[in-house]
Tab-separated table of C-alpha atoms in Angstrom:
chain	number	residue	atom	x	y	z
A	19	MET	CA	0.010	-0.001	0.006
A	20	LEU	CA	1.458	3.286	-1.043
A	21	MET	CA	2.140	6.110	1.442
A	22	PHE	CA	0.454	9.310	0.353
A	23	ALA	CA	2.005	12.687	0.418
A	24	VAL	CA	3.024	15.684	-1.531
A	25	ILE	CA	6.474	16.952	-2.335
A	26	VAL	CA	6.116	20.692	-2.742
A	27	ALA	CA	7.519	21.641	-6.136
A	28	SER	CA	7.631	25.364	-5.564
A	29	SER	CA	6.574	28.110	-3.137
A	30	GLY	CA	3.880	28.962	-5.683
A	31	LEU	CA	2.261	25.576	-5.222
A	32	LEU	CA	2.247	25.883	-1.447
A	33	LEU	CA	0.788	29.315	-1.707
A	34	MET	CA	-1.982	28.206	-4.037
A	35	ILE	CA	-2.956	25.247	-1.840
A	36	GLU	CA	-2.974	27.231	1.340
A	37	ARG	CA	-5.099	29.917	-0.294
A	38	GLY	CA	-7.397	27.189	-1.528
A	39	ILE	CA	-7.889	26.007	2.010
A	40	LEU	CA	-8.270	29.384	3.657
A	41	SER	CA	-10.103	31.317	1.014
A	42	GLU	CA	-11.271	31.254	-2.610
A	43	MET	CA	-8.315	30.464	-4.855
A	44	LYS	CA	-7.162	33.664	-6.450
A	45	PRO	CA	-3.378	33.267	-6.783
A	46	LEU	CA	-1.194	35.815	-8.545
A	47	PRO	CA	0.098	34.639	-11.874
A	48	LEU	CA	3.511	33.017	-11.662
A	49	HIS	CA	4.579	33.338	-15.254
A	50	PRO	CA	2.878	32.479	-18.513
A	51	PRO	CA	3.578	29.049	-19.850
A	52	SER	CA	6.635	29.141	-22.090
A	53	HIS	CA	5.182	26.537	-24.364
A	54	LYS	CA	2.240	26.761	-26.722
A	55	GLY	CA	-0.201	24.207	-25.567
A	56	ALA	CA	-0.092	22.630	-22.199
A	57	ALA	CA	2.414	19.898	-22.849
A	58	TRP	CA	4.662	19.247	-19.811
A	59	ARG	CA	8.207	17.932	-19.427
A	60	GLY	CA	9.170	19.963	-22.457
A	61	THR	CA	7.191	17.844	-24.882
A	62	ALA	CA	6.831	19.543	-28.193
A	63	PRO	CA	3.242	20.678	-28.862
A	64	LYS	CA	1.368	18.989	-31.589
A	65	PRO	CA	0.068	20.798	-34.670
A	66	GLY	CA	-2.476	23.484	-33.910
A	67	GLY	CA	-1.113	24.687	-30.539
A	68	LEU	CA	-3.362	25.676	-27.600
A	69	SER	CA	-4.471	29.248	-27.873
A	70	LEU	CA	-5.481	30.713	-24.515
A	71	ASP	CA	-7.855	33.565	-24.017
A	72	ALA	CA	-6.027	36.654	-22.916
A	73	GLY	CA	-8.140	36.940	-19.707
A	74	ASP	CA	-7.829	33.290	-18.765
A	75	SER	CA	-5.197	33.832	-16.116
A	76	ASP	CA	-6.590	31.323	-13.659
A	77	PHE	CA	-6.156	28.612	-16.292
A	78	GLN	CA	-2.575	29.698	-17.115
A	79	VAL	CA	-1.651	29.697	-13.439
A	80	ARG	CA	-3.086	26.237	-12.907
A	81	GLU	CA	-1.370	24.859	-15.951
A	82	ASP	CA	1.953	26.314	-14.938
A	83	VAL	CA	1.672	24.987	-11.386
A	84	ARG	CA	0.506	21.560	-12.595
A	85	ASN	CA	3.344	21.233	-15.121
A	86	ARG	CA	6.077	22.272	-12.684
A	87	THR	CA	4.667	20.053	-9.865
A	88	LEU	CA	4.441	17.029	-12.155
A	89	ARG	CA	8.093	17.530	-13.166
A	90	ALA	CA	9.288	18.000	-9.619
A	91	VAL	CA	7.354	15.169	-8.020
A	92	CYS	CA	8.002	12.657	-10.796
A	93	GLY	CA	11.648	13.620	-10.846
A	94	GLN	CA	12.148	12.417	-7.278
A	95	PRO	CA	14.328	9.314	-6.620
A	96	GLY	CA	12.180	6.169	-6.441
A	97	MET	CA	9.322	7.515	-8.542
A	98	PRO	CA	8.349	5.273	-11.489
A	99	ARG	CA	9.732	6.242	-14.909
A	100	ASP	CA	7.613	3.845	-17.011
A	101	PRO	CA	4.841	1.290	-16.441
A	102	TRP	CA	7.431	-1.530	-15.877
A	103	ASP	CA	8.709	0.295	-12.747
A	104	LEU	CA	5.211	-0.258	-11.193
A	105	PRO	CA	4.113	-3.200	-9.141
A	106	VAL	CA	2.086	-5.699	-11.126
A	107	GLY	CA	-1.314	-4.625	-9.792
A	108	GLN	CA	-0.660	-0.937	-10.381
A	109	ARG	CA	0.539	-1.661	-13.918
A	110	ARG	CA	-2.474	-3.806	-14.683
A	111	THR	CA	-4.791	-1.003	-13.522
A	112	LEU	CA	-2.939	1.578	-15.691
A	113	LEU	CA	-2.863	-0.492	-18.855
A	114	ARG	CA	-6.565	-1.320	-18.556
A	115	HIS	CA	-7.353	2.406	-18.496
A	116	ILE	CA	-5.356	3.537	-21.518
A	117	LEU	CA	-7.268	3.449	-24.775
A	118	VAL	CA	-5.384	3.286	-28.093
A	119	SER	CA	-6.021	4.773	-31.509
A	120	ASP	CA	-3.512	3.435	-33.974
A	121	ARG	CA	-5.088	5.249	-36.869
A	122	TYR	CA	-4.600	8.614	-35.243
A	123	ARG	CA	-1.643	7.624	-33.066
A	124	PHE	CA	-2.801	8.642	-29.629
A	125	LEU	CA	-3.310	7.141	-26.161
A	126	TYR	CA	-6.069	8.313	-23.840
A	127	CYS	CA	-6.156	7.424	-20.166
A	128	TYR	CA	-9.835	7.410	-19.343
A	129	VAL	CA	-10.968	8.557	-15.870
A	130	PRO	CA	-14.601	7.705	-14.946
A	131	LYS	CA	-16.775	10.727	-14.155
A	132	VAL	CA	-14.552	12.991	-16.256
A	133	ALA	CA	-16.480	12.730	-19.576
A	134	CYS	CA	-14.885	9.388	-20.425
A	135	SER	CA	-18.081	8.012	-22.014
A	136	ASN	CA	-17.984	10.840	-24.553
A	137	TRP	CA	-14.324	10.232	-25.234
A	138	LYS	CA	-15.058	6.574	-25.870
A	139	ARG	CA	-17.760	7.606	-28.255
A	140	VAL	CA	-15.229	9.818	-30.111
A	141	LEU	CA	-12.785	6.883	-30.334
A	142	LYS	CA	-15.514	4.689	-31.869
A	143	VAL	CA	-16.308	7.351	-34.454
A	144	LEU	CA	-12.577	7.754	-35.272
A	145	ALA	CA	-12.325	3.975	-35.685
A	146	GLY	CA	-15.332	3.946	-38.041
A	147	VAL	CA	-17.539	1.887	-35.634
A	148	LEU	CA	-20.047	4.721	-35.161
A	149	ASP	CA	-21.205	7.170	-37.801
A	150	ASN	CA	-21.191	10.181	-35.512
A	151	VAL	CA	-20.919	11.084	-31.844
A	152	ASP	CA	-24.721	11.819	-31.591
A	153	VAL	CA	-25.772	8.234	-32.303
A	154	ARG	CA	-28.221	7.334	-29.527
A	155	LEU	CA	-26.949	4.005	-28.297
A	156	LYS	CA	-26.264	2.665	-24.834
A	157	MET	CA	-22.477	2.919	-24.393
A	158	ASP	CA	-20.585	-0.323	-24.323
A	159	HIS	CA	-17.488	0.547	-22.462
A	160	ARG	CA	-15.444	-2.476	-23.786
A	161	SER	CA	-16.441	-3.509	-27.234
A	162	ASP	CA	-14.785	-1.972	-30.349
A	163	LEU	CA	-12.146	-0.360	-28.135
A	164	VAL	CA	-8.485	-1.191	-27.858
A	165	PHE	CA	-6.697	-0.975	-24.508
A	166	LEU	CA	-2.924	-0.987	-23.925
A	167	ALA	CA	-3.540	-4.093	-21.793
A	168	ASP	CA	-4.604	-5.940	-24.972
A	169	LEU	CA	-1.157	-5.480	-26.555
A	170	ARG	CA	2.241	-7.200	-26.165
A	171	PRO	CA	4.925	-5.466	-24.064
A	172	GLU	CA	6.916	-4.378	-27.152
A	173	GLU	CA	3.780	-2.914	-28.758
A	174	ILE	CA	2.976	-1.112	-25.541
A	175	ARG	CA	6.489	0.378	-25.343
A	176	TYR	CA	6.376	1.627	-28.945
A	177	ARG	CA	3.053	3.402	-28.485
A	178	LEU	CA	4.137	4.978	-25.178
A	179	GLN	CA	7.194	6.284	-26.882
A	180	HIS	CA	5.743	7.536	-30.193
A	181	TYR	CA	2.064	8.367	-29.650
A	182	PHE	CA	0.409	11.499	-28.354
A	183	LYS	CA	-0.760	10.803	-24.771
A	184	PHE	CA	-3.433	12.685	-22.849
A	185	LEU	CA	-5.895	12.475	-19.942
A	186	PHE	CA	-8.584	14.699	-18.396
A	187	VAL	CA	-8.944	15.472	-14.758
A	188	ARG	CA	-11.529	17.046	-12.469
A	189	ASP	CA	-11.737	18.542	-8.982
A	190	PRO	CA	-11.357	15.404	-6.861
A	191	LEU	CA	-14.309	16.047	-4.517
A	192	GLU	CA	-16.643	17.043	-7.418
A	193	ARG	CA	-15.732	13.791	-9.058
A	194	LEU	CA	-16.540	11.852	-5.885
A	195	LEU	CA	-19.867	13.571	-5.551
A	196	SER	CA	-20.692	12.879	-9.203
A	197	ALA	CA	-19.885	9.130	-8.644
A	198	TYR	CA	-21.996	9.087	-5.481
A	199	ARG	CA	-24.997	10.630	-7.124
A	200	ASN	CA	-24.871	8.480	-10.261
A	201	LYS	CA	-23.991	5.059	-8.808
A	202	PHE	CA	-26.043	5.165	-5.615
A	203	GLY	CA	-28.891	7.294	-6.978
A	204	GLU	CA	-29.405	5.602	-10.356
A	205	ILE	CA	-27.510	2.290	-10.791
A	206	ARG	CA	-29.122	-0.721	-9.170
A	207	GLU	CA	-25.999	-2.860	-9.657
A	208	TYR	CA	-23.946	-0.417	-7.526
A	209	GLN	CA	-26.755	-0.096	-4.947
A	210	GLN	CA	-26.735	-3.925	-4.499
A	211	ARG	CA	-23.010	-4.433	-4.759
A	212	TYR	CA	-21.651	-1.467	-2.789
A	213	GLY	CA	-24.586	0.395	-1.332
A	214	ALA	CA	-25.933	-2.516	0.704
A	215	GLU	CA	-22.490	-3.182	2.122
A	216	ILE	CA	-21.949	0.422	3.028
A	217	VAL	CA	-25.249	0.647	4.879
A	218	ARG	CA	-24.500	-2.595	6.773
A	219	ARG	CA	-21.111	-1.329	7.832
A	220	TYR	CA	-21.892	2.258	8.764
A	221	ARG	CA	-25.556	2.551	9.723
A	222	ALA	CA	-26.702	1.421	13.166
A	223	GLY	CA	-29.667	-0.954	13.054
A	224	ALA	CA	-29.514	-1.381	9.258
A	225	GLY	CA	-30.462	-5.028	9.300
A	226	PRO	CA	-28.838	-7.866	7.353
A	227	SER	CA	-30.362	-7.101	3.853
A	228	PRO	CA	-30.541	-3.317	3.190
A	229	ALA	CA	-31.539	-2.182	-0.304
A	230	GLY	CA	-28.524	0.106	-0.622
A	231	ASP	CA	-30.441	2.751	-2.540
A	232	ASP	CA	-30.322	5.324	0.240
A	233	VAL	CA	-26.630	5.642	1.020
A	234	THR	CA	-25.818	9.077	2.470
A	235	PHE	CA	-22.796	11.062	1.336
A	236	PRO	CA	-21.112	10.766	4.805
A	237	GLU	CA	-21.618	7.029	4.739
A	238	PHE	CA	-19.939	6.975	1.279
A	239	LEU	CA	-17.000	9.006	2.682
A	240	ARG	CA	-16.640	6.645	5.645
A	241	TYR	CA	-16.418	3.817	3.211
A	242	LEU	CA	-13.687	5.548	1.240
A	243	VAL	CA	-11.726	6.160	4.443
A	244	ASP	CA	-11.551	2.392	5.002
A	245	GLU	CA	-10.667	1.522	1.413
A	246	ASP	CA	-7.165	1.013	-0.037
A	247	PRO	CA	-6.913	3.532	-2.943
A	248	GLU	CA	-5.102	0.999	-5.078
A	249	HIS	CA	-8.077	-1.442	-4.877
A	250	MET	CA	-11.022	1.006	-5.081
A	251	ASN	CA	-13.695	0.892	-7.754
A	252	GLU	CA	-12.508	2.850	-10.780
A	253	HIS	CA	-15.284	5.433	-10.332
A	254	TRP	CA	-13.742	6.741	-7.101
A	255	MET	CA	-10.153	5.483	-7.416
A	256	PRO	CA	-7.739	8.457	-7.320
A	257	VAL	CA	-6.644	9.625	-10.808
A	258	TYR	CA	-3.021	9.111	-9.719
A	259	HIS	CA	-3.581	5.377	-9.428
A	260	LEU	CA	-5.704	5.128	-12.612
A	261	CYS	CA	-3.268	6.992	-14.960
A	262	GLN	CA	0.164	6.998	-13.130
A	263	PRO	CA	1.289	10.398	-14.432
A	264	CYS	CA	4.859	9.676	-13.408
A	265	ALA	CA	5.109	6.324	-15.221
A	266	VAL	CA	3.449	7.717	-18.367
A	267	HIS	CA	4.784	11.018	-19.751
A	268	TYR	CA	1.481	12.621	-20.838
A	269	ASP	CA	1.707	15.319	-23.440
A	270	PHE	CA	-1.512	17.015	-22.283
A	271	VAL	CA	-3.628	17.033	-19.098
A	272	GLY	CA	-7.015	18.562	-19.930
A	273	SER	CA	-9.574	19.878	-17.391
A	274	TYR	CA	-13.202	19.034	-16.975
A	275	GLU	CA	-13.681	22.739	-16.273
A	276	ARG	CA	-12.573	23.519	-19.848
A	277	LEU	CA	-13.817	20.327	-21.293
A	278	GLU	CA	-15.187	21.447	-24.642
A	279	ALA	CA	-12.200	23.715	-25.487
A	280	ASP	CA	-9.584	21.266	-24.314
A	281	ALA	CA	-11.228	18.283	-26.023
A	282	ASN	CA	-11.457	20.018	-29.335
A	283	GLN	CA	-7.921	21.142	-29.078
A	284	VAL	CA	-6.848	17.490	-28.566
A	285	LEU	CA	-8.789	16.569	-31.645
A	286	GLU	CA	-6.877	19.225	-33.566
A	287	TRP	CA	-3.576	17.894	-32.310
A	288	VAL	CA	-4.326	14.321	-33.402
A	289	ARG	CA	-5.514	15.539	-36.821
A	290	ALA	CA	-9.052	14.219	-36.424
A	291	PRO	CA	-11.219	14.783	-39.378
A	292	PRO	CA	-13.119	18.175	-39.273
A	293	HIS	CA	-16.542	16.586	-38.866
A	294	VAL	CA	-15.488	14.741	-35.643
A	295	ARG	CA	-16.176	16.997	-32.698
A	296	PHE	CA	-16.469	16.330	-29.036
A	297	PRO	CA	-20.206	15.679	-28.020
A	298	ALA	CA	-22.053	18.512	-26.568
A	299	ARG	CA	-23.392	18.022	-23.055
A	300	GLN	CA	-26.960	16.813	-22.983
A	301	ALA	CA	-29.505	19.416	-21.941
A	302	TRP	CA	-30.844	17.199	-19.192
A	303	TYR	CA	-27.445	16.522	-17.583
A	304	ARG	CA	-26.884	18.328	-14.344
A	305	PRO	CA	-23.218	17.857	-13.343
A	306	ALA	CA	-22.092	18.077	-9.733
A	307	SER	CA	-21.559	21.796	-9.159
A	308	PRO	CA	-19.467	23.736	-6.648
A	309	GLU	CA	-22.724	24.708	-4.894
A	310	SER	CA	-23.931	21.164	-4.550
A	311	LEU	CA	-20.526	20.068	-3.425
A	312	HIS	CA	-20.436	22.784	-0.796
A	313	TYR	CA	-23.874	21.659	0.481
A	314	HIS	CA	-22.746	18.074	0.835
A	315	LEU	CA	-19.433	19.038	2.456
A	316	CYS	CA	-21.183	21.262	5.016
A	317	ASN	CA	-23.347	18.263	6.007
A	318	ALA	CA	-20.357	15.941	6.465
A	319	PRO	CA	-18.392	15.738	9.686
A	320	ARG	CA	-15.182	17.710	9.469
A	321	ALA	CA	-13.234	14.872	11.015
A	322	LEU	CA	-14.456	12.609	8.239
A	323	LEU	CA	-13.230	14.987	5.591
A	324	GLN	CA	-9.844	15.159	7.303
A	325	ASP	CA	-9.612	11.401	6.913
A	326	VAL	CA	-10.802	11.314	3.316
A	327	LEU	CA	-8.738	14.096	1.806
A	328	PRO	CA	-5.272	12.338	2.242
A	329	LYS	CA	-6.556	9.513	-0.069
A	330	TYR	CA	-6.831	12.093	-2.884
A	331	ILE	CA	-4.038	14.452	-1.896
A	332	LEU	CA	-1.885	13.676	-4.947
A	333	ASP	CA	-4.868	14.412	-7.245
A	334	PHE	CA	-5.304	17.807	-5.546
A	335	SER	CA	-1.637	18.649	-5.658
A	336	LEU	CA	-0.430	17.261	-8.905
A	337	PHE	CA	-3.350	18.631	-10.939
A	338	ALA	CA	-3.477	22.027	-9.086
A	339	TYR	CA	-6.909	21.841	-7.493
A	340	PRO	CA	-7.411	23.776	-4.193
A	341	LEU	CA	-8.307	21.895	-1.098
A	342	PRO	CA	-11.881	22.590	0.016
A	343	ASN	CA	-12.803	25.702	1.968
A	344	VAL	CA	-13.528	24.647	5.513
A	345	THR	CA	-13.229	28.042	7.179
A	346	ARG	CA	-15.542	29.459	9.773
A	347	GLU	CA	-17.750	30.776	6.982
A	348	ALA	CA	-18.326	27.319	5.614
A	349	TRP	CA	-18.996	25.840	9.116
A	350	PRO	CA	-20.233	28.697	11.255
A	351	ASP	CA	-20.345	26.611	14.462
A	352	THR	CA	-16.579	26.066	14.684
A	353	SER	CA	-13.290	27.921	14.902
A	354	VAL	CA	-11.224	25.008	13.680
A	355	VAL	CA	-9.967	24.967	10.148
A	356	LEU	CA	-8.211	22.363	8.178
A	357	LYS	CA	-4.735	23.236	6.971
A	358	HIS	CA	-2.417	21.015	5.026
A	359	MET	CA	1.144	21.028	6.247
A	360	PHE	CA	3.994	19.516	4.322
A	361	ASP	CA	6.791	17.393	5.753
A	362	LEU	CA	9.576	17.178	3.220
A	363	LYS	CA	11.586	14.721	5.315
A	364	THR	CA	12.029	11.248	3.880
A	365	ASP	CA	13.289	8.292	5.862
A	366	SER	CA	16.292	6.217	4.905
A	367	ARG	CA	14.312	3.506	3.189
A	368	PRO	CA	13.952	3.573	-0.561
A	369	LEU	CA	10.640	5.085	-1.678
A	370	ALA	CA	8.122	2.649	-3.062
A	371	ALA	CA	7.044	3.379	-6.604
A	372	GLY	CA	4.808	6.410	-6.518
A	373	SER	CA	5.260	7.024	-2.812
A	374	VAL	CA	5.787	10.300	-1.025
A	375	GLN	CA	5.244	11.456	2.561
A	376	PHE	CA	3.063	14.009	4.204
A	377	THR	CA	1.703	15.207	7.472
A	378	TRP	CA	-1.816	16.458	8.101
A	379	SER	CA	-2.694	18.677	11.033
A	380	ILE	CA	-5.479	20.728	12.532
A	381	VAL	CA	-4.742	24.428	13.215
A	382	THR	CA	-6.894	26.088	15.865
């Protein structure tokens, strides 16, 4: 089991995270990205280049912090350099989440609850399986798709070296809330498989055979506290474990918050045909919003949040998302605030692949 922590890449990252905890994130710009496009580790941008709106300073700051943090953290001794540095279980998870387009020479690491169904639809259109992205069919998440796990080691290595690689990320807690609402509010299979077990474990007097269709958000968080991140269901497994951004040198990390713009830029980079576009969000779809997340967090015990957040601390830090606001304004009945403190000390033992260390404390 990996130890979780964050190695601070720069004073700018620490400043951003602290401001994200104590107030709304409004960091000063560090410096504009020196690259065109958001490729990190000095990867050359693909044709088209990412053009940013002049006023989109928050996006530029986040990309700059994200790129520098990925370089710094992944450059630490003991961090994986490719998938074969990973333990077998972690490598299996990674390879099962990277989709392959040989025709357009790209790899996409899919993250559930970050528009992955629409990306799979795009891949099927590019492969000629679907006529267009608007075809109304129930998504089959396996058929007509090629995963890195389907290929031989030498084929995997070639594609990792020569193909354009990307993933999309989302605020970790918004992603958790989206998974909670979808899986326990709509999907009977998840209610029976996970919901019933959660209710039995964490609800007094639940009885031996609960339906599992009324799991509360705090009960879901308690379940996550007791789960090993490496063995979680993919819908709430941390992105770090799904996509291993140190073992795979992604050329682009897109954001759910800029989904349409970032997705269409990727399609330009891979030279997709002009008629292939990223699907528009359905009118009926209501994503988890900052307001709904705030409501659920305010109704969850603060001690529970303190225990859950370390499971996702690498997702917050590597992908430049602020930790949730838990100030007095958010919980008027308390003077205690969460603050994340970093311990850069490492012990004398070699770091396990992907491991880093942290401390977590309460400041009164």
